[in-house]
Amino acid sequence: VGEKRKDFRITRAWMLTVGVIMCAFCWVPAAVIDNDGTSILLFLLVGLGVFLIIFSSTIDGGYEDVLNINDKTTMSGKYGRDDEIEYVSPTATIIMSVYWTTITCIYLAISFLTFNWGTTWLIWPVAGIVHKILKSTLAKED
């Protein structure tokens, strides 16, 4: 199932991309063609876009459900799953589990206090780099 999900990843990316583009640009035919029938085309594009998004998400959700049958909370434990990172200490595990939530709170606080939305987005690339450094530093080596 894991291999099937990996194979579906590219298809899902394309379906999501096309679905979002169809929803985002559904207004173009109505803007370009001055005709009363273009509203039907608008709803058709939105409908197809939403269908692609929901269809791909449903299939991926099914894969996720099947793969979670063997998670660490079940009787079978971590059978066949190596995707969870172990950190050097319980403190490091706690820090990494709340990292992105903390960054989001910091970003929103700074942005709402300064109203400088044009530059506060730079927090995200810096946070991504810091997260990668922390993850490689705090992870247990095999």
mmCIF file of C-alpha atoms in Angstrom:
data_model
loop_
_atom_site.group_PDB
_atom_site.id
_atom_site.type_symbol
_atom_site.label_atom_id
_atom_site.label_comp_id
_atom_site.label_asym_id
_atom_site.label_seq_id
_atom_site.Cartn_x
_atom_site.Cartn_y
_atom_site.Cartn_z
ATOM 1 C CA VAL A 1 0.000 0.000 0.000
ATOM 2 C CA GLY A 2 2.900 2.312 0.758
ATOM 3 C CA GLU A 3 4.323 1.735 -2.714
ATOM 4 C CA LYS A 4 0.926 2.330 -4.321
ATOM 5 C CA ARG A 5 0.646 5.593 -2.401
ATOM 6 C CA LYS A 6 4.098 6.674 -3.575
ATOM 7 C CA ASP A 7 3.089 5.852 -7.152
ATOM 8 C CA PHE A 8 -0.109 7.903 -6.730
ATOM 9 C CA ARG A 9 1.788 10.944 -5.383
ATOM 10 C CA ILE A 10 2.544 12.397 -8.843
ATOM 11 C CA THR A 11 -0.996 11.757 -10.085
ATOM 12 C CA ARG A 12 -2.402 13.426 -6.967
ATOM 13 C CA ALA A 13 -0.141 16.431 -7.438
ATOM 14 C CA TRP A 14 -1.351 16.834 -11.022
ATOM 15 C CA MET A 15 -4.996 16.403 -10.042
ATOM 16 C CA LEU A 16 -4.687 18.991 -7.264
ATOM 17 C CA THR A 17 -2.835 21.403 -9.541
ATOM 18 C CA VAL A 18 -5.359 21.150 -12.348
ATOM 19 C CA GLY A 19 -8.276 21.336 -9.890
ATOM 20 C CA VAL A 20 -6.962 24.470 -8.214
ATOM 21 C CA ILE A 21 -6.173 26.112 -11.558
ATOM 22 C CA MET A 22 -9.669 25.319 -12.839
ATOM 23 C CA CYS A 23 -11.237 26.833 -9.714
ATOM 24 C CA ALA A 24 -8.963 29.872 -9.739
ATOM 25 C CA PHE A 25 -9.386 30.719 -13.417
ATOM 26 C CA CYS A 26 -13.006 29.701 -13.970
ATOM 27 C CA TRP A 27 -13.897 33.364 -14.497
ATOM 28 C CA VAL A 28 -11.653 33.761 -17.574
ATOM 29 C CA PRO A 29 -14.154 32.456 -20.161
ATOM 30 C CA ALA A 30 -16.844 34.791 -18.808
ATOM 31 C CA ALA A 31 -14.434 37.729 -18.948
ATOM 32 C CA VAL A 32 -13.183 36.965 -22.439
ATOM 33 C CA ILE A 33 -16.418 35.875 -24.125
ATOM 34 C CA ASP A 34 -19.334 38.274 -23.810
ATOM 35 C CA ASN A 35 -22.102 35.716 -23.888
ATOM 36 C CA ASP A 36 -24.838 34.624 -21.487
ATOM 37 C CA GLY A 37 -23.879 30.965 -21.881
ATOM 38 C CA THR A 38 -20.492 31.411 -20.258
ATOM 39 C CA SER A 39 -21.971 31.108 -16.766
ATOM 40 C CA ILE A 40 -22.562 27.429 -17.516
ATOM 41 C CA LEU A 41 -18.892 27.096 -18.417
ATOM 42 C CA LEU A 42 -17.952 28.817 -15.155
ATOM 43 C CA PHE A 43 -19.918 26.317 -13.072
ATOM 44 C CA LEU A 44 -18.604 23.439 -15.171
ATOM 45 C CA LEU A 45 -14.994 24.478 -14.541
ATOM 46 C CA VAL A 46 -15.592 24.956 -10.820
ATOM 47 C CA GLY A 47 -17.370 21.606 -10.604
ATOM 48 C CA LEU A 48 -14.605 19.741 -12.407
ATOM 49 C CA GLY A 49 -11.943 21.485 -10.328
ATOM 50 C CA VAL A 50 -13.646 20.610 -7.051
ATOM 51 C CA PHE A 51 -14.193 17.041 -8.279
ATOM 52 C CA LEU A 52 -10.471 16.606 -9.010
ATOM 53 C CA ILE A 53 -9.494 18.002 -5.600
ATOM 54 C CA ILE A 54 -11.971 15.834 -3.676
ATOM 55 C CA PHE A 55 -11.303 12.694 -5.731
ATOM 56 C CA SER A 56 -7.536 12.855 -5.261
ATOM 57 C CA SER A 57 -7.877 13.671 -1.566
ATOM 58 C CA THR A 58 -10.272 10.770 -1.039
ATOM 59 C CA ILE A 59 -7.904 8.275 -2.633
ATOM 60 C CA ASP A 60 -4.946 9.620 -0.641
ATOM 61 C CA GLY A 61 -7.049 9.539 2.528
ATOM 62 C CA GLY A 62 -7.807 5.881 1.885
ATOM 63 C CA TYR A 63 -4.122 5.116 1.591
ATOM 64 C CA GLU A 64 -3.502 7.048 4.809
ATOM 65 C CA ASP A 65 -6.216 5.114 6.658
ATOM 66 C CA VAL A 66 -4.850 1.751 5.553
ATOM 67 C CA LEU A 67 -1.290 2.726 6.457
ATOM 68 C CA ASN A 68 -2.384 3.959 9.906
ATOM 69 C CA ILE A 69 -3.756 0.534 10.779
ATOM 70 C CA ASN A 70 -0.242 -0.403 11.926
ATOM 71 C CA ASP A 71 0.625 2.755 13.839
ATOM 72 C CA LYS A 72 2.265 2.715 17.257
ATOM 73 C CA THR A 73 -1.074 2.855 19.097
ATOM 74 C CA THR A 74 -2.236 -0.500 17.747
ATOM 75 C CA MET A 75 -1.280 -3.940 18.914
ATOM 76 C CA SER A 76 1.094 -4.479 16.006
ATOM 77 C CA GLY A 77 3.204 -1.468 16.942
ATOM 78 C CA LYS A 78 5.608 -0.052 14.360
ATOM 79 C CA TYR A 79 5.549 -3.064 12.060
ATOM 80 C CA GLY A 80 6.897 -2.012 8.672
ATOM 81 C CA ARG A 81 6.989 1.735 9.423
ATOM 82 C CA ASP A 82 10.187 3.737 9.693
ATOM 83 C CA ASP A 83 8.880 7.253 9.147
ATOM 84 C CA GLU A 84 8.929 8.479 12.756
ATOM 85 C CA ILE A 85 12.073 10.278 13.890
ATOM 86 C CA GLU A 86 13.482 9.593 17.341
ATOM 87 C CA TYR A 87 15.189 12.504 19.073
ATOM 88 C CA VAL A 88 18.051 12.512 21.576
ATOM 89 C CA SER A 89 15.886 13.482 24.559
ATOM 90 C CA PRO A 90 12.248 13.898 25.576
ATOM 91 C CA THR A 91 12.821 17.675 25.662
ATOM 92 C CA ALA A 92 13.954 17.639 22.025
ATOM 93 C CA THR A 93 10.852 15.619 21.098
ATOM 94 C CA ILE A 94 8.601 18.201 22.783
ATOM 95 C CA ILE A 95 10.431 21.105 21.125
ATOM 96 C CA MET A 96 10.111 19.554 17.674
ATOM 97 C CA SER A 97 6.442 18.661 18.186
ATOM 98 C CA VAL A 98 5.469 22.285 18.943
ATOM 99 C CA TYR A 99 7.954 23.970 16.598
ATOM 100 C CA TRP A 100 5.623 24.912 13.721
ATOM 101 C CA THR A 101 2.782 25.923 16.049
ATOM 102 C CA THR A 102 5.153 28.246 17.892
ATOM 103 C CA ILE A 103 6.475 29.732 14.635
ATOM 104 C CA THR A 104 2.893 30.364 13.486
ATOM 105 C CA CYS A 105 2.073 32.165 16.751
ATOM 106 C CA ILE A 106 5.238 34.266 16.489
ATOM 107 C CA TYR A 107 4.470 35.123 12.861
ATOM 108 C CA LEU A 108 0.891 36.160 13.598
ATOM 109 C CA ALA A 109 1.871 38.167 16.692
ATOM 110 C CA ILE A 110 4.605 40.089 14.873
ATOM 111 C CA SER A 111 2.430 40.617 11.800
ATOM 112 C CA PHE A 112 -0.587 41.886 13.731
ATOM 113 C CA LEU A 113 1.518 44.113 15.981
ATOM 114 C CA THR A 114 3.546 45.694 13.182
ATOM 115 C CA PHE A 115 1.054 45.386 10.280
ATOM 116 C CA ASN A 116 4.113 44.761 8.122
ATOM 117 C CA TRP A 117 2.746 41.765 6.246
ATOM 118 C CA GLY A 118 4.984 42.480 3.272
ATOM 119 C CA THR A 119 8.162 41.491 5.104
ATOM 120 C CA THR A 120 7.053 39.317 8.015
ATOM 121 C CA TRP A 121 6.506 36.403 5.627
ATOM 122 C CA LEU A 122 10.312 36.046 5.666
ATOM 123 C CA ILE A 123 9.848 34.259 8.989
ATOM 124 C CA TRP A 124 8.757 31.134 7.061
ATOM 125 C CA PRO A 125 11.903 30.490 4.990
ATOM 126 C CA VAL A 126 14.109 31.226 8.010
ATOM 127 C CA ALA A 127 11.977 28.908 10.175
ATOM 128 C CA GLY A 128 12.258 26.174 7.549
ATOM 129 C CA ILE A 129 16.041 26.409 7.544
ATOM 130 C CA VAL A 130 16.190 26.434 11.359
ATOM 131 C CA HIS A 131 13.811 23.439 11.478
ATOM 132 C CA LYS A 132 16.035 21.443 9.136
ATOM 133 C CA ILE A 133 19.107 22.283 11.241
ATOM 134 C CA LEU A 134 17.351 21.354 14.507
ATOM 135 C CA LYS A 135 15.967 18.152 13.018
ATOM 136 C CA SER A 136 19.374 16.980 11.836
ATOM 137 C CA THR A 137 21.066 18.046 15.087
ATOM 138 C CA LEU A 138 18.534 16.611 17.538
ATOM 139 C CA ALA A 139 17.728 13.337 15.756
ATOM 140 C CA LYS A 140 19.240 10.135 17.097
ATOM 141 C CA GLU A 141 21.811 8.587 14.825
ATOM 142 C CA ASP A 142 21.331 4.916 13.958
#
